[in-house]
Amino acid sequence: MSPTHFGAAYLEYPDLFPARRAGELWGPHRIVLALPGGPYGFAGLAEVQRDAVLDRLQAYTAEDSVEPAVTCHVFRAAPSDFVEIDTRGWEYSLEFDYGPRVVRVAGMSLMGLLEWTGSLEAALFSSVEDGERFYGAFENFLRILTAYRLVERGGALVHSAGVVDRGKAHLFPGRSGSGKSTLSRLSVEAGCTVLSDDLNAVTLRDGKTWVEKVPFSGDFKAQRDGASAYPLRAVFRLEKGEANALRALTRAESLAALFTCAPTVNVDPHRRDALLSNLEQMTEHLPSYALTFTRSRSVWDLVREHTG
Amino acid sequence: MRLCKDVRYRIIDGEAVVVRQDAGEVVVLNPVGARVLDLVRELDAVTRILDGMMREYDAPPESIERDVLGFLQELLDTRVIDVMESSESTDVA
């Protein structure tokens, strides 16, 4: 399907996309999530929605008394607002409309608004109450919210495998199919800890780059043991190849690799420059390599040889 | 010649990180390529770009001309730059 304008793939009435963060809330419940860039507060949840989020993100919940840095209200949308989609053989991708002060998002059973009015605020409009389906819409929106908030805070959300070895993070950015999940599995076999095989938060603290755990994983279930943030030792851009090999990247190449793998914000013309600036700062003095690897845990012998 | 409207770049340690927004692509140009891009942005005529490169680089002029013209063609083919209409040009080359 090739929509002619924003929202046409998912919405029956794209022109009726909510203009404001207002409407009927699903319920009285609230959750605060302690994620990088947050805390993030979600208000207006029905009980079953809150429970669905708690069921999956319990490890990231903060006390209700914690003041969120970003608040998202969850509003009802009518099922009739959304187009019925046959998902067989279909690749899901959200639709975005990027404005200087508002970003609109449309997807299956969801409409989302991010709005900058002094500070970032958000709204999620969902037509589903049941736990599993609601959580799908919720997590999709949370990923986007986290991506933008991290850029605001000088960081970025990067499609990558994040792996901890001897107390230091190693970041392996790569798009879908680049081998992040395979690399993650090999890392565990080599005695490392995997933060995520899909998305990792990269932040700057006192001039040093850190990798922070976020609850977004791909095929490989992330391990949750240990601390949530680790200093970044090096970046390894994943490339296809027939042998284990490493070559040094220039800082520009490292920045390009991270930028390419920073979803959503990297194609937002109003906030892309901020992302580039963040990555420019983070890549200063950061060892970076291009890594090709075979499906054997000996890749970690090579990585450790270069990282000491 | 000029940068395409959707193109942004920044210089990092002498190399250019070039973002092609419409295609969702990022390419890295070496320092010589980065300098050509700077000259495209500053000067719109090919002759002036060539003059600039010949002043700055110590190589036979014909070699510079061949390499720069070839590179400019690549930038055109990959829609990093495009050609201005003659009415838009500030210089008659």
mmCIF file with all atom_site columns, N, CA, C and O in Angstrom, chain A residues 21 34 49 55 68 80 86 94 97 105 120 122 167 169 189 231 277 288 302 306-307:
data_model
loop_
_atom_site.group_PDB
_atom_site.id
_atom_site.type_symbol
_atom_site.label_atom_id
_atom_site.label_alt_id
_atom_site.label_comp_id
_atom_site.label_asym_id
_atom_site.label_entity_id
_atom_site.label_seq_id
_atom_site.pdbx_PDB_ins_code
_atom_site.Cartn_x
_atom_site.Cartn_y
_atom_site.Cartn_z
_atom_site.occupancy
_atom_site.B_iso_or_equiv
_atom_site.pdbx_formal_charge
_atom_site.auth_seq_id
_atom_site.auth_comp_id
_atom_site.auth_asym_id
_atom_site.auth_atom_id
_atom_site.pdbx_PDB_model_num
ATOM 1  N N  . ARG A 1 21  ? -3.378  17.199  22.624 1.00 0.00 ? 21  ARG A N  1
ATOM 2  C CA . ARG A 1 21  ? -3.226  16.117  23.588 1.00 0.00 ? 21  ARG A CA 1
ATOM 3  C C  . ARG A 1 21  ? -4.423  16.155  24.536 1.00 0.00 ? 21  ARG A C  1
ATOM 4  O O  . ARG A 1 21  ? -4.328  16.588  25.685 1.00 0.00 ? 21  ARG A O  1
ATOM 5  N N  . ALA A 1 34  ? 11.471  4.244   34.992 1.00 0.00 ? 34  ALA A N  1
ATOM 6  C CA . ALA A 1 34  ? 12.819  4.790   35.124 1.00 0.00 ? 34  ALA A CA 1
ATOM 7  C C  . ALA A 1 34  ? 13.670  4.253   33.977 1.00 0.00 ? 34  ALA A C  1
ATOM 8  O O  . ALA A 1 34  ? 14.370  3.262   34.108 1.00 0.00 ? 34  ALA A O  1
ATOM 9  N N  . GLN A 1 49  ? -4.485  -2.280  31.209 1.00 0.00 ? 49  GLN A N  1
ATOM 10 C CA . GLN A 1 49  ? -3.344  -1.714  30.471 1.00 0.00 ? 49  GLN A CA 1
ATOM 11 C C  . GLN A 1 49  ? -2.152  -1.534  31.417 1.00 0.00 ? 49  GLN A C  1
ATOM 12 O O  . GLN A 1 49  ? -1.002  -1.858  31.086 1.00 0.00 ? 49  GLN A O  1
ATOM 13 N N  . ASP A 1 55  ? 3.573   -6.030  33.896 1.00 0.00 ? 55  ASP A N  1
ATOM 14 C CA . ASP A 1 55  ? 3.949   -7.418  33.687 1.00 0.00 ? 55  ASP A CA 1
ATOM 15 C C  . ASP A 1 55  ? 5.277   -7.524  32.935 1.00 0.00 ? 55  ASP A C  1
ATOM 16 O O  . ASP A 1 55  ? 6.077   -8.415  33.184 1.00 0.00 ? 55  ASP A O  1
ATOM 17 N N  . PRO A 1 68  ? 7.858   12.585  37.019 1.00 0.00 ? 68  PRO A N  1
ATOM 18 C CA . PRO A 1 68  ? 8.382   12.264  35.692 1.00 0.00 ? 68  PRO A CA 1
ATOM 19 C C  . PRO A 1 68  ? 9.011   13.486  35.019 1.00 0.00 ? 68  PRO A C  1
ATOM 20 O O  . PRO A 1 68  ? 8.576   14.609  35.240 1.00 0.00 ? 68  PRO A O  1
ATOM 21 N N  . SER A 1 80  ? -13.110 2.122   15.184 1.00 0.00 ? 80  SER A N  1
ATOM 22 C CA . SER A 1 80  ? -13.494 2.538   13.833 1.00 0.00 ? 80  SER A CA 1
ATOM 23 C C  . SER A 1 80  ? -12.585 3.629   13.277 1.00 0.00 ? 80  SER A C  1
ATOM 24 O O  . SER A 1 80  ? -12.659 3.957   12.090 1.00 0.00 ? 80  SER A O  1
ATOM 25 N N  . ASP A 1 86  ? -4.701  -6.658  6.995  1.00 0.00 ? 86  ASP A N  1
ATOM 26 C CA . ASP A 1 86  ? -4.322  -8.071  6.898  1.00 0.00 ? 86  ASP A CA 1
ATOM 27 C C  . ASP A 1 86  ? -2.807  -8.131  7.068  1.00 0.00 ? 86  ASP A C  1
ATOM 28 O O  . ASP A 1 86  ? -2.056  -7.684  6.203  1.00 0.00 ? 86  ASP A O  1
ATOM 29 N N  . LEU A 1 94  ? 5.743   2.140   11.115 1.00 0.00 ? 94  LEU A N  1
ATOM 30 C CA . LEU A 1 94  ? 4.904   3.258   11.523 1.00 0.00 ? 94  LEU A CA 1
ATOM 31 C C  . LEU A 1 94  ? 5.008   4.397   10.516 1.00 0.00 ? 94  LEU A C  1
ATOM 32 O O  . LEU A 1 94  ? 5.963   4.479   9.750  1.00 0.00 ? 94  LEU A O  1
ATOM 33 N N  . ASP A 1 97  ? 4.834   12.043  10.783 1.00 0.00 ? 97  ASP A N  1
ATOM 34 C CA . ASP A 1 97  ? 4.719   13.383  10.211 1.00 0.00 ? 97  ASP A CA 1
ATOM 35 C C  . ASP A 1 97  ? 5.554   14.291  11.110 1.00 0.00 ? 97  ASP A C  1
ATOM 36 O O  . ASP A 1 97  ? 5.234   14.470  12.286 1.00 0.00 ? 97  ASP A O  1
ATOM 37 N N  . VAL A 1 105 ? 2.489   10.321  14.942 1.00 0.00 ? 105 VAL A N  1
ATOM 38 C CA . VAL A 1 105 ? 2.798   8.930   14.636 1.00 0.00 ? 105 VAL A CA 1
ATOM 39 C C  . VAL A 1 105 ? 1.486   8.186   14.411 1.00 0.00 ? 105 VAL A C  1
ATOM 40 O O  . VAL A 1 105 ? 0.528   8.392   15.154 1.00 0.00 ? 105 VAL A O  1
ATOM 41 N N  . LEU A 1 120 ? 9.131   18.528  26.394 1.00 0.00 ? 120 LEU A N  1
ATOM 42 C CA . LEU A 1 120 ? 8.488   17.480  25.599 1.00 0.00 ? 120 LEU A CA 1
ATOM 43 C C  . LEU A 1 120 ? 7.324   16.876  26.375 1.00 0.00 ? 120 LEU A C  1
ATOM 44 O O  . LEU A 1 120 ? 7.466   16.482  27.528 1.00 0.00 ? 120 LEU A O  1
ATOM 45 N N  . ALA A 1 122 ? 3.705   14.209  25.645 1.00 0.00 ? 122 ALA A N  1
ATOM 46 C CA . ALA A 1 122 ? 3.267   13.211  24.679 1.00 0.00 ? 122 ALA A CA 1
ATOM 47 C C  . ALA A 1 122 ? 1.851   12.750  24.959 1.00 0.00 ? 122 ALA A C  1
ATOM 48 O O  . ALA A 1 122 ? 1.328   12.901  26.069 1.00 0.00 ? 122 ALA A O  1
ATOM 49 N N  . GLY A 1 167 ? 33.044  -5.471  32.635 1.00 0.00 ? 167 GLY A N  1
ATOM 50 C CA . GLY A 1 167 ? 32.581  -4.206  33.196 1.00 0.00 ? 167 GLY A CA 1
ATOM 51 C C  . GLY A 1 167 ? 32.455  -3.058  32.218 1.00 0.00 ? 167 GLY A C  1
ATOM 52 O O  . GLY A 1 167 ? 32.090  -1.943  32.613 1.00 0.00 ? 167 GLY A O  1
ATOM 53 N N  . ALA A 1 169 ? 30.984  -1.609  28.346 1.00 0.00 ? 169 ALA A N  1
ATOM 54 C CA . ALA A 1 169 ? 30.036  -1.874  27.262 1.00 0.00 ? 169 ALA A CA 1
ATOM 55 C C  . ALA A 1 169 ? 30.750  -1.858  25.920 1.00 0.00 ? 169 ALA A C  1
ATOM 56 O O  . ALA A 1 169 ? 31.693  -1.091  25.706 1.00 0.00 ? 169 ALA A O  1
ATOM 57 N N  . GLU A 1 189 ? 27.941  -16.953 24.960 1.00 0.00 ? 189 GLU A N  1
ATOM 58 C CA . GLU A 1 189 ? 28.798  -18.151 24.957 1.00 0.00 ? 189 GLU A CA 1
ATOM 59 C C  . GLU A 1 189 ? 30.226  -17.811 25.368 1.00 0.00 ? 189 GLU A C  1
ATOM 60 O O  . GLU A 1 189 ? 30.942  -18.641 25.913 1.00 0.00 ? 189 GLU A O  1
ATOM 61 N N  . PRO A 1 231 ? 30.166  2.157   31.102 1.00 0.00 ? 231 PRO A N  1
ATOM 62 C CA . PRO A 1 231 ? 30.960  3.016   30.215 1.00 0.00 ? 231 PRO A CA 1
ATOM 63 C C  . PRO A 1 231 ? 31.243  2.287   28.904 1.00 0.00 ? 231 PRO A C  1
ATOM 64 O O  . PRO A 1 231 ? 31.475  1.078   28.892 1.00 0.00 ? 231 PRO A O  1
ATOM 65 N N  . SER A 1 277 ? 24.885  16.280  16.285 1.00 0.00 ? 277 SER A N  1
ATOM 66 C CA . SER A 1 277 ? 25.752  16.966  17.259 1.00 0.00 ? 277 SER A CA 1
ATOM 67 C C  . SER A 1 277 ? 26.037  16.073  18.458 1.00 0.00 ? 277 SER A C  1
ATOM 68 O O  . SER A 1 277 ? 27.162  16.018  18.959 1.00 0.00 ? 277 SER A O  1
ATOM 69 N N  . SER A 1 288 ? 36.640  2.985   17.445 1.00 0.00 ? 288 SER A N  1
ATOM 70 C CA . SER A 1 288 ? 35.567  2.435   16.613 1.00 0.00 ? 288 SER A CA 1
ATOM 71 C C  . SER A 1 288 ? 36.172  1.554   15.537 1.00 0.00 ? 288 SER A C  1
ATOM 72 O O  . SER A 1 288 ? 37.233  1.866   14.994 1.00 0.00 ? 288 SER A O  1
ATOM 73 N N  . LEU A 1 302 ? 39.054  -11.816 19.101 1.00 0.00 ? 302 LEU A N  1
ATOM 74 C CA . LEU A 1 302 ? 39.493  -10.686 18.280 1.00 0.00 ? 302 LEU A CA 1
ATOM 75 C C  . LEU A 1 302 ? 39.117  -9.362  18.934 1.00 0.00 ? 302 LEU A C  1
ATOM 76 O O  . LEU A 1 302 ? 39.928  -8.430  19.006 1.00 0.00 ? 302 LEU A O  1
ATOM 77 N N  . HIS A 1 306 ? 41.714  -6.285  20.761 1.00 0.00 ? 306 HIS A N  1
ATOM 78 C CA . HIS A 1 306 ? 41.774  -4.864  20.432 1.00 0.00 ? 306 HIS A CA 1
ATOM 79 C C  . HIS A 1 306 ? 41.312  -3.953  21.555 1.00 0.00 ? 306 HIS A C  1
ATOM 80 O O  . HIS A 1 306 ? 41.622  -2.761  21.550 1.00 0.00 ? 306 HIS A O  1
ATOM 81 N N  . THR A 1 307 ? 40.558  -4.514  22.502 1.00 0.00 ? 307 THR A N  1
ATOM 82 C CA . THR A 1 307 ? 40.063  -3.643  23.563 1.00 0.00 ? 307 THR A CA 1
ATOM 83 C C  . THR A 1 307 ? 40.838  -3.817  24.859 1.00 0.00 ? 307 THR A C  1
ATOM 84 O O  . THR A 1 307 ? 40.579  -3.135  25.841 1.00 0.00 ? 307 THR A O  1
#
